[in-house]
Each structure stands twice: as structure tokens, then as C-alpha cells.
Short mmCIF file of C-alpha atoms (C1' of nucleotides) in Angstrom, two decimals:
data_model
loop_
_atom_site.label_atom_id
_atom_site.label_comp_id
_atom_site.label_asym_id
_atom_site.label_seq_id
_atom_site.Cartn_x
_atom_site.Cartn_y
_atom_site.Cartn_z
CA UNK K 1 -2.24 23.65 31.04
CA UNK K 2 -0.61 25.94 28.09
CA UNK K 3 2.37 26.61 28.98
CA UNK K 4 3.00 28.42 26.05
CA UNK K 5 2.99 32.39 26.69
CA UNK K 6 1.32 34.42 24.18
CA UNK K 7 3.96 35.64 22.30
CA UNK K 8 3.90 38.00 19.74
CA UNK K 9 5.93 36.86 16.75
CA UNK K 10 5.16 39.97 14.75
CA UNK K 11 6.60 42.29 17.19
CA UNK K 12 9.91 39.94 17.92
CA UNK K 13 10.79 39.78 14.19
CA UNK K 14 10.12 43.79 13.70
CA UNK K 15 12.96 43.76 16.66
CA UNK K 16 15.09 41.69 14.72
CA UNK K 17 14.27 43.99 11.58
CA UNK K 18 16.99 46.75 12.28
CA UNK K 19 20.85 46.55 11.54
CA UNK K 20 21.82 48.57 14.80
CA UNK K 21 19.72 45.89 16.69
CA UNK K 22 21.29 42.97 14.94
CA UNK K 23 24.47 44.49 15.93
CA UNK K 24 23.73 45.02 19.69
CA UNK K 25 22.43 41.80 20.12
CA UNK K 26 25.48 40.18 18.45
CA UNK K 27 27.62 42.16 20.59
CA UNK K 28 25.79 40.70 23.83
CA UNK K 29 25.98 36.86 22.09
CA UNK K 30 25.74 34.72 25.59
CA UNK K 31 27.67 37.70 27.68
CA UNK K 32 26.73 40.72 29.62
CA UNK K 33 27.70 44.19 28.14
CA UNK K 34 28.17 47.58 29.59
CA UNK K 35 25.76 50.16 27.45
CA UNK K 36 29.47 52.43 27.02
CA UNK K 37 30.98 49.20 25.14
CA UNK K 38 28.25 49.52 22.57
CA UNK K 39 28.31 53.33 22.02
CA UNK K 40 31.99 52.70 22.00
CA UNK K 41 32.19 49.51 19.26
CA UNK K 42 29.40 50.83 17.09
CA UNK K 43 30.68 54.45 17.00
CA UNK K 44 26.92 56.24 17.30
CA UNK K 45 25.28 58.66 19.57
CA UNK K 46 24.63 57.37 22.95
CA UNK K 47 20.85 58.08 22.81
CA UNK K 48 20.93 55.83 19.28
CA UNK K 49 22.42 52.99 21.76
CA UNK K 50 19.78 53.43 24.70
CA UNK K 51 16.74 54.08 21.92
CA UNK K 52 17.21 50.65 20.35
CA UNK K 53 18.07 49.06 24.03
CA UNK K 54 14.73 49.80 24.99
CA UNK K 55 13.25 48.88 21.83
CA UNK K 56 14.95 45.43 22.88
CA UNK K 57 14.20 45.53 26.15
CA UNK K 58 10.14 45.81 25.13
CA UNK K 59 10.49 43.15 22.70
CA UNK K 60 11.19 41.30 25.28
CA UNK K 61 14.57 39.92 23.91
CA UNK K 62 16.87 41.45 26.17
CA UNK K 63 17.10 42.48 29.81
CA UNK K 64 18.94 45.81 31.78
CA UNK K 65 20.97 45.41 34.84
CA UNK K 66 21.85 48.46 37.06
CA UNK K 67 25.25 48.34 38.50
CA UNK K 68 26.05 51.73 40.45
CA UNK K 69 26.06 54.57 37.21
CA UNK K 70 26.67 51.42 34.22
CA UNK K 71 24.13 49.61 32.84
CA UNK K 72 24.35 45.77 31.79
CA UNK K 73 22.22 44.49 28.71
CA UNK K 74 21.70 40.90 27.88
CA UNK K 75 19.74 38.73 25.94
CA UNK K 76 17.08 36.95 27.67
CA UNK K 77 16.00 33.62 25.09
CA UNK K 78 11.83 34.17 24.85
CA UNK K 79 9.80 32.26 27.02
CA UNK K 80 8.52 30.63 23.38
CA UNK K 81 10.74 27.58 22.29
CA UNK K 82 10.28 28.48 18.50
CA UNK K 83 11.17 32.11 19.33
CA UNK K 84 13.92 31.00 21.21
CA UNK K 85 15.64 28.71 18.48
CA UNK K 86 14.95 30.99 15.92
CA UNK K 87 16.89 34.11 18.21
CA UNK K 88 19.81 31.21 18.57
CA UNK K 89 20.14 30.29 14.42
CA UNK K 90 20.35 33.89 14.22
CA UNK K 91 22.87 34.54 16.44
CA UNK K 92 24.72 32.01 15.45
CA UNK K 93 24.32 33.56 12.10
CA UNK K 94 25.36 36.93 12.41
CA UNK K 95 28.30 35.24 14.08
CA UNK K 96 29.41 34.22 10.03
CA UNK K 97 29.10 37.88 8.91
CA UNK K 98 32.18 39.76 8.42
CA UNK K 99 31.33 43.00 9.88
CA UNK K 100 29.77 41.35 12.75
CA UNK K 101 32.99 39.35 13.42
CA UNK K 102 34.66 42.56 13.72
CA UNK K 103 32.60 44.13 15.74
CA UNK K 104 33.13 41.09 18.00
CA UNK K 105 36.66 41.72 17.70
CA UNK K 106 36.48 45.20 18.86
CA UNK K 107 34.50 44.16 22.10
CA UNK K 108 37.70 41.97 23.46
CA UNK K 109 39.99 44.58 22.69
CA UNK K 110 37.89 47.47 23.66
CA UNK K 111 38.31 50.37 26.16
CA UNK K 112 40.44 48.81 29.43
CA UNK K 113 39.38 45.21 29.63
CA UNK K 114 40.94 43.84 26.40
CA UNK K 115 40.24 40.41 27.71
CA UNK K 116 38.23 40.30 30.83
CA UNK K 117 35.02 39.75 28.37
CA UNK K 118 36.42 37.40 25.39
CA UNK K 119 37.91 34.77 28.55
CA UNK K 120 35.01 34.27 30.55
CA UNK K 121 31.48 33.22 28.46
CA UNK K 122 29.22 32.83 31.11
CA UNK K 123 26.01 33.50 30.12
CA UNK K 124 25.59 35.87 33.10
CA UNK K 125 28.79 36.48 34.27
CA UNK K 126 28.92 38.28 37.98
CA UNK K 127 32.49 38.24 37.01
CA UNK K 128 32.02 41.38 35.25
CA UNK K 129 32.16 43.25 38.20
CA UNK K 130 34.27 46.39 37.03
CA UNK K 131 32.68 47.48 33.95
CA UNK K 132 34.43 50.47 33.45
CA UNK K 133 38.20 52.03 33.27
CA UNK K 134 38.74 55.85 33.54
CA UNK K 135 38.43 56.57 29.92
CA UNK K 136 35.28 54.25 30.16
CA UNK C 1 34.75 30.12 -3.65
CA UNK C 2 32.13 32.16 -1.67
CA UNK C 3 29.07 30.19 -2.43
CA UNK C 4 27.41 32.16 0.03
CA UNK C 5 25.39 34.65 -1.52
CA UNK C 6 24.69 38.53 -0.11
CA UNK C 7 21.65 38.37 1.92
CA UNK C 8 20.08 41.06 3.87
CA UNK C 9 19.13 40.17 7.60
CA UNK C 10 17.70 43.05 7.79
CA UNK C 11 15.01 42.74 5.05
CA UNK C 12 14.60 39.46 6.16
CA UNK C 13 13.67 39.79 9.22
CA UNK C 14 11.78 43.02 8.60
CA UNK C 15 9.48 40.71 5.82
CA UNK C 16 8.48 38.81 8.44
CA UNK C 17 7.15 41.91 10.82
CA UNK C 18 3.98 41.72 9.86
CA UNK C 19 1.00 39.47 10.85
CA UNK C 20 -0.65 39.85 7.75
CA UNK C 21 2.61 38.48 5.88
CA UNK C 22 3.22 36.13 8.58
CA UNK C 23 -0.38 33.92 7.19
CA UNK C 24 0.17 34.29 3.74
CA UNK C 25 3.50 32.52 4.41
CA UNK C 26 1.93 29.74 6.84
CA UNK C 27 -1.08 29.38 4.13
CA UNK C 28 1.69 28.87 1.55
CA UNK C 29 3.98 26.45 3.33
CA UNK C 30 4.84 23.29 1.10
CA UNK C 31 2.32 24.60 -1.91
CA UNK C 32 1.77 26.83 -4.20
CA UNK C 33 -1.70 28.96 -3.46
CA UNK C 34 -3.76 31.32 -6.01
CA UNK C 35 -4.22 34.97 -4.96
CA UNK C 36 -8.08 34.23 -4.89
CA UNK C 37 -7.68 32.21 -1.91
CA UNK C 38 -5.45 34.33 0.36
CA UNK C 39 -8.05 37.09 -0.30
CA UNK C 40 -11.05 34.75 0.58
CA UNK C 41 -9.44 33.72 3.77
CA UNK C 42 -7.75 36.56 5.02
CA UNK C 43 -11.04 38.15 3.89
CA UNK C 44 -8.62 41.05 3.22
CA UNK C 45 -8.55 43.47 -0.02
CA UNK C 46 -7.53 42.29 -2.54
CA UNK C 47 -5.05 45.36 -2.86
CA UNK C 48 -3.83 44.87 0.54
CA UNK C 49 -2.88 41.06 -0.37
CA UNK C 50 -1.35 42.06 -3.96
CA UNK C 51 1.00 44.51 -1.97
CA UNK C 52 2.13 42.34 0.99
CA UNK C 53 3.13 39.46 -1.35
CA UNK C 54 5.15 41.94 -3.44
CA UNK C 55 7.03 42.72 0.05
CA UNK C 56 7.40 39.55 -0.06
CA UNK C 57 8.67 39.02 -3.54
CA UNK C 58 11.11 41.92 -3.58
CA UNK C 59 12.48 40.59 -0.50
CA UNK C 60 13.15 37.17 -2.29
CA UNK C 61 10.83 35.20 0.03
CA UNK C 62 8.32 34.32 -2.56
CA UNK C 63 8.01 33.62 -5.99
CA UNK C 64 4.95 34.28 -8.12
CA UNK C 65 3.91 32.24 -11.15
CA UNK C 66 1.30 33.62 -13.94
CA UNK C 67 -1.13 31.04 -15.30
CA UNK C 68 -3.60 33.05 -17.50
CA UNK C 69 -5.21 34.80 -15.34
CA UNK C 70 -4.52 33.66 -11.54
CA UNK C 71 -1.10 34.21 -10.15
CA UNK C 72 0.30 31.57 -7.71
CA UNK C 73 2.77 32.28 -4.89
CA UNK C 74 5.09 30.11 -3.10
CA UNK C 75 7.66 30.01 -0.90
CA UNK C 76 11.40 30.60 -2.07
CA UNK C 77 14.05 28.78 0.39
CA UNK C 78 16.69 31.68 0.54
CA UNK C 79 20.02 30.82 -0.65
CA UNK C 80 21.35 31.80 2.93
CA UNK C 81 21.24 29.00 4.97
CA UNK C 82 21.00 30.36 8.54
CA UNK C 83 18.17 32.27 6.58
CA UNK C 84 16.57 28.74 5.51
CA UNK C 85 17.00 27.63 8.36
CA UNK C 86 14.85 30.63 10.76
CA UNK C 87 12.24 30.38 7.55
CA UNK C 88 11.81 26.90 8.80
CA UNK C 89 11.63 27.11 11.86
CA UNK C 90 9.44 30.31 11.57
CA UNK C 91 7.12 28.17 9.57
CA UNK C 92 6.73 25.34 12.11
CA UNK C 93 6.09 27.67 14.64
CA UNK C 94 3.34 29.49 13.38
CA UNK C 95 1.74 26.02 12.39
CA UNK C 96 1.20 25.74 16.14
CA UNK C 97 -0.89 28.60 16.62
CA UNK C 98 -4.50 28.21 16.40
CA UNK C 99 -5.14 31.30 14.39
CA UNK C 100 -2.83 29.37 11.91
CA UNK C 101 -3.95 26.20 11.77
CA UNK C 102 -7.69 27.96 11.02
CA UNK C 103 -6.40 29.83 8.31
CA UNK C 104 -4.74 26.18 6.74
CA UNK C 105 -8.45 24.73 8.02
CA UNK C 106 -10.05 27.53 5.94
CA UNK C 107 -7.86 26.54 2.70
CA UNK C 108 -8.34 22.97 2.69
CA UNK C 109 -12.45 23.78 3.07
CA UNK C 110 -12.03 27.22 0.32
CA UNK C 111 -13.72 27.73 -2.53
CA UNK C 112 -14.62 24.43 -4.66
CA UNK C 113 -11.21 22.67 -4.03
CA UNK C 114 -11.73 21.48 -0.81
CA UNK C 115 -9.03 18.34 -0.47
CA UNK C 116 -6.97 19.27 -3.73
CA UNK C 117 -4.86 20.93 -1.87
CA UNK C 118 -4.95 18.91 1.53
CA UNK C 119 -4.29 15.87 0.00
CA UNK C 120 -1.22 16.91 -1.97
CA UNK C 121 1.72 18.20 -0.36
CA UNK C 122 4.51 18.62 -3.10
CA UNK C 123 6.39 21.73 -2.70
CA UNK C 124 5.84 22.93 -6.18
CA UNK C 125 2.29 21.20 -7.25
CA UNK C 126 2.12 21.16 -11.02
CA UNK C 127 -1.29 18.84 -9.95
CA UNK C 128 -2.67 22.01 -9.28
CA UNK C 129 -3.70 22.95 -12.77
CA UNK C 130 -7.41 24.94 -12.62
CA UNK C 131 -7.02 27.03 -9.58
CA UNK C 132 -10.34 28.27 -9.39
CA UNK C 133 -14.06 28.04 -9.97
CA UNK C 134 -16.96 29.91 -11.51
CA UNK C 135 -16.82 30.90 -7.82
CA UNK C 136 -13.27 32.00 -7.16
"C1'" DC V 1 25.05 69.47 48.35
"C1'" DG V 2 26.97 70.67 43.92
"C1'" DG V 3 29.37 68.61 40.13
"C1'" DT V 4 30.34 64.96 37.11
"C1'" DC V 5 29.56 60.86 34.71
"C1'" DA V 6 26.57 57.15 32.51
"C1'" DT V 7 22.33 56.44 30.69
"C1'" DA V 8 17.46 57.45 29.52
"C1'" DT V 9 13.91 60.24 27.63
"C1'" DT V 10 11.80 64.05 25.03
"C1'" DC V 11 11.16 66.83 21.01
"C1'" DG V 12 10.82 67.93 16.24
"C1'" DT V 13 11.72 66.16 11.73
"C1'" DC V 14 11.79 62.91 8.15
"C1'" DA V 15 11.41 58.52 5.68
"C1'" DA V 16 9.25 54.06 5.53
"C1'" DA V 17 5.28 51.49 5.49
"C1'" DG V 18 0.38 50.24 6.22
"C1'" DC V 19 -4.27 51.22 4.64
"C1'" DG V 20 -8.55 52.12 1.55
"C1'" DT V 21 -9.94 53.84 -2.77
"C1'" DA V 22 -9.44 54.24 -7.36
"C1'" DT V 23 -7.39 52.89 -11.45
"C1'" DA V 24 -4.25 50.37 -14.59
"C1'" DC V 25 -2.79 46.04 -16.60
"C1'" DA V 26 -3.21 41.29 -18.31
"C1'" DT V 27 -5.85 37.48 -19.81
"C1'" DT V 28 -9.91 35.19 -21.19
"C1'" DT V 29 -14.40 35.12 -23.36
"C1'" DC V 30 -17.83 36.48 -26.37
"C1'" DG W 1 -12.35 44.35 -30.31
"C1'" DA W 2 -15.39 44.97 -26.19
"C1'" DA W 3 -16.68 43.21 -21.81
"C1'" DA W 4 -15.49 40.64 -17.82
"C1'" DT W 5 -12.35 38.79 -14.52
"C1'" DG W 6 -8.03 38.39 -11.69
"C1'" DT W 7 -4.25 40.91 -10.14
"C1'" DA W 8 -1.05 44.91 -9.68
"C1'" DT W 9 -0.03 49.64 -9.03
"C1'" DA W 10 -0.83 54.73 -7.99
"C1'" DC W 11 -2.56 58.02 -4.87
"C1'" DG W 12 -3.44 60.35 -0.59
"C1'" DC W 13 -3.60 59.70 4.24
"C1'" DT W 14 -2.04 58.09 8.65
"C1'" DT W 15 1.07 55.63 11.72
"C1'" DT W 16 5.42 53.94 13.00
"C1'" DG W 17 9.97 54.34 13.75
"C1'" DA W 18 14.75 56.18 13.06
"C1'" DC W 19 17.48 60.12 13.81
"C1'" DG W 20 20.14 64.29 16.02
"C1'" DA W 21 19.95 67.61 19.47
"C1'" DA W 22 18.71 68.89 23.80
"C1'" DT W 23 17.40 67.74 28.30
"C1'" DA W 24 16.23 64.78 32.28
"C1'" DT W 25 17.35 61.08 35.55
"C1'" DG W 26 20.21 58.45 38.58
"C1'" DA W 27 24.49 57.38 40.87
"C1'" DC W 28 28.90 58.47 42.47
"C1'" DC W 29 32.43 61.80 44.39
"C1'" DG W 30 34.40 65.63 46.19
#
DNA sequence: CGGTCATATTCGTCAAAGCGTATACATTTC
DNA sequence: GAAATGTATACGCTTTGACGAATATGACCG
């Protein structure tokens, strides 16, 4: 039986080919983020943010959750073990980049929750249950 | 000392978003390979292979070497080592797809070489010294 | 139910990149 | 040096994708 899925390694690395992309997905590392936390850390256009989302989201690298007006993205690991431990080295290695670091940075002190995200690394953490403060 | 060099994710990963790039790289693995072959087994045109591998050499993922009048290409490890490290990976990955391991089939069987390259594995094969045939 | 907020999608534009064809360049051979 | 061979580049065309601006959708709230 393959168990493999057919999995398109053309189409996952022209997802990884984009800086915003690289950014998002560093941003969502093993947590859950709110779409207003990137629009808010990366300092673009909201419709930039959703755009690449759902560039994501077809690559199959990261999934949406719906949670009353917010939505929650986070990475899903491919269904294809090499896929999946090449998506962790890179992680892992935007993690060494400067800029990315930062970024990081910006998440735990972002907006209301300054720590609510950087505590709690649960992969999919139902503890994020109020995503949003009024200026959020 | 920053022995870490500047290396562009982005590039990277946008070299490898492309089929046609992804089986030069799995033909080249360990070895050095003439142009002459990727053309015979991609049964591409030959323009279309000269331009993918110079993607591939201006984004530092191959190296070409001139010997009169065949050019050999080979894989460059990239000084960044979470990039090594996905090339690796990326490489051992596509080894497992059939389409792959035809292509590799097709190289050992090409042209009038058929086990000089199978039998010898060294990264940089100065064994292979007449790259082609009245044929190729 | 109308308004507001968060997010998604559409539209038009522009740059990047893939392709086939033709041509240029480099090397060998005669 | 002229022809032949292997490879690279230029050109025009088409597709893809990134972008900003505008608009649509979906959920909450009064």
C-alpha cells in the first residue's frame, strides 16, 4: 500500500520561494496566530497578509481556523516525510536569521497579549482563546 | 567571527520551484554530468537546459566546468548550512520518486557510457575524462 | 437590521520567469 | 581559416505571481 501522497515538491518549494511567506510561516513556528498579529508584526496591507495566507493555505503548508470575526493560521507538517523535515530544517533555520528573530520578538510583545503567545508552545494551543484586545 | 556567509532563502528556495530544475539536480547528485546528457534525457532543448542550469548557477547551486567543448555541472553544497542541509534532504527525497530514479536509470543506460558513471560515485569525478561519443 | 470590525477576494498593472526560435560564442577538426 | 559541434544568450511571446486599491464576505454588536 503507498502510503506516500502524491505530493508536489515543485509547488511546496515555489511556497517557500517568497520572503513575506518565509516570514509568516516563521511567525506561526509550532503556534497558532491571529491573521491581525501578522498584518501587525510585518507592517503591510492586510490583503498582502490574506493573499500569501492562501497561497499557504493551497500549498498545503498551513491551515485557517475561524474563531467568531479572527482567523487562526498554522502550519500543518506535509503528509510527505521528506517535505516535512525539509519545512522543519527550515524553520529551524529562519529561526538563526536576525530579522526573523525580531520579528519573533515583536509577536510576544505585540498588540495586548505581550506574553500569552511566547509562554505557552503548544503546537495547537486552544489556550489562545482571546485573540484579540480592543486596539486588536 | 561570522563564518556564516549571506545567503538568500529566498533564491534558494525559489531555484528549486521548478520540476525541470528539480531532475537536473537529482541527475547530478554525487557527479559531475555533461550538458549532452541532461538534454538526451530530459529530451528537452537544449536552450531550455542551458538556461535552467544558469538559474541554477547564479543562484550558487551549481558549478559548471569547461572541458573543450562539453561543459559539466555539479552540485555546489551552499556555504549555509541549514541550506546544505534542505539540499540534502531535497536530494534524497526526490531519489524516491519513480520519475527520478528513471531519469538516474536513463543516465546510467545514456549515450555510450553506460556504467562509467554508475559505477563511480565520487563527488567530483576527474575519472570522467571523454564525456561523450561520436554519438553525444 | 444596520453598523462595525476582521478577513478575503477582485481588479488592473507590472515585473519575473518559462518557452521556442534564432543566433552568438567557444572549441575542435580539417 | 572554414566548417562542424557543443553550449550560451537574445528575442518575442505568454503565463505566473506580487502589488495597491477597492470591494465583498462573514461575524459580532448595538
Amino acid at each position: 500500500m503507498a502510503r506516500k501522497a502524491e505530493f508536489n515538491m515543485e509547488q511546496f518549494f515555489q511556497a517557500l520561494g517568497d520572503n513575506t511567506r518565509l516570514r509568516l510561516l516563521n511567525l506561526m513556528g509550532e503556534q497558532e496566530v491571529c491573521v491581525c498579529y501578522f498584518v501587525e508584526i510585518l507592517d503591510a496591507p492586510q490583503p498582502k497578509i490574506s493573499r500569501h495566507l492562501a497561497y499557504l493555505r493551497k500549498a498545503g503548508i498551513v491551515s485557517a481556523r475561524r474563531e467568531g470575526k479572527w482567523m487562526h493560521y498554522r502550519i500543518v507538517m506535509p503528509p510527505h516525510v521528506g517535505a516535512m523535515q525539509i519545512l522543519r530544517q527550515t524553520l529551524a533555520s529562519l529561526k538563526e536569521e536576525k530579522s526573523m528573530q525580531a520579528d519573533l520578538a515583536r509577536l510576544t510583545k505585540a498588540c495586548c497579549a505581550p506574553a500569552k503567545y511566547a509562554l505557552e508552545g503548544a503546537p495547537i494551543p486552544a489556550s489562545v482563546t482571546e485573540p484579540c484586545c480592543e486596539t486588536c
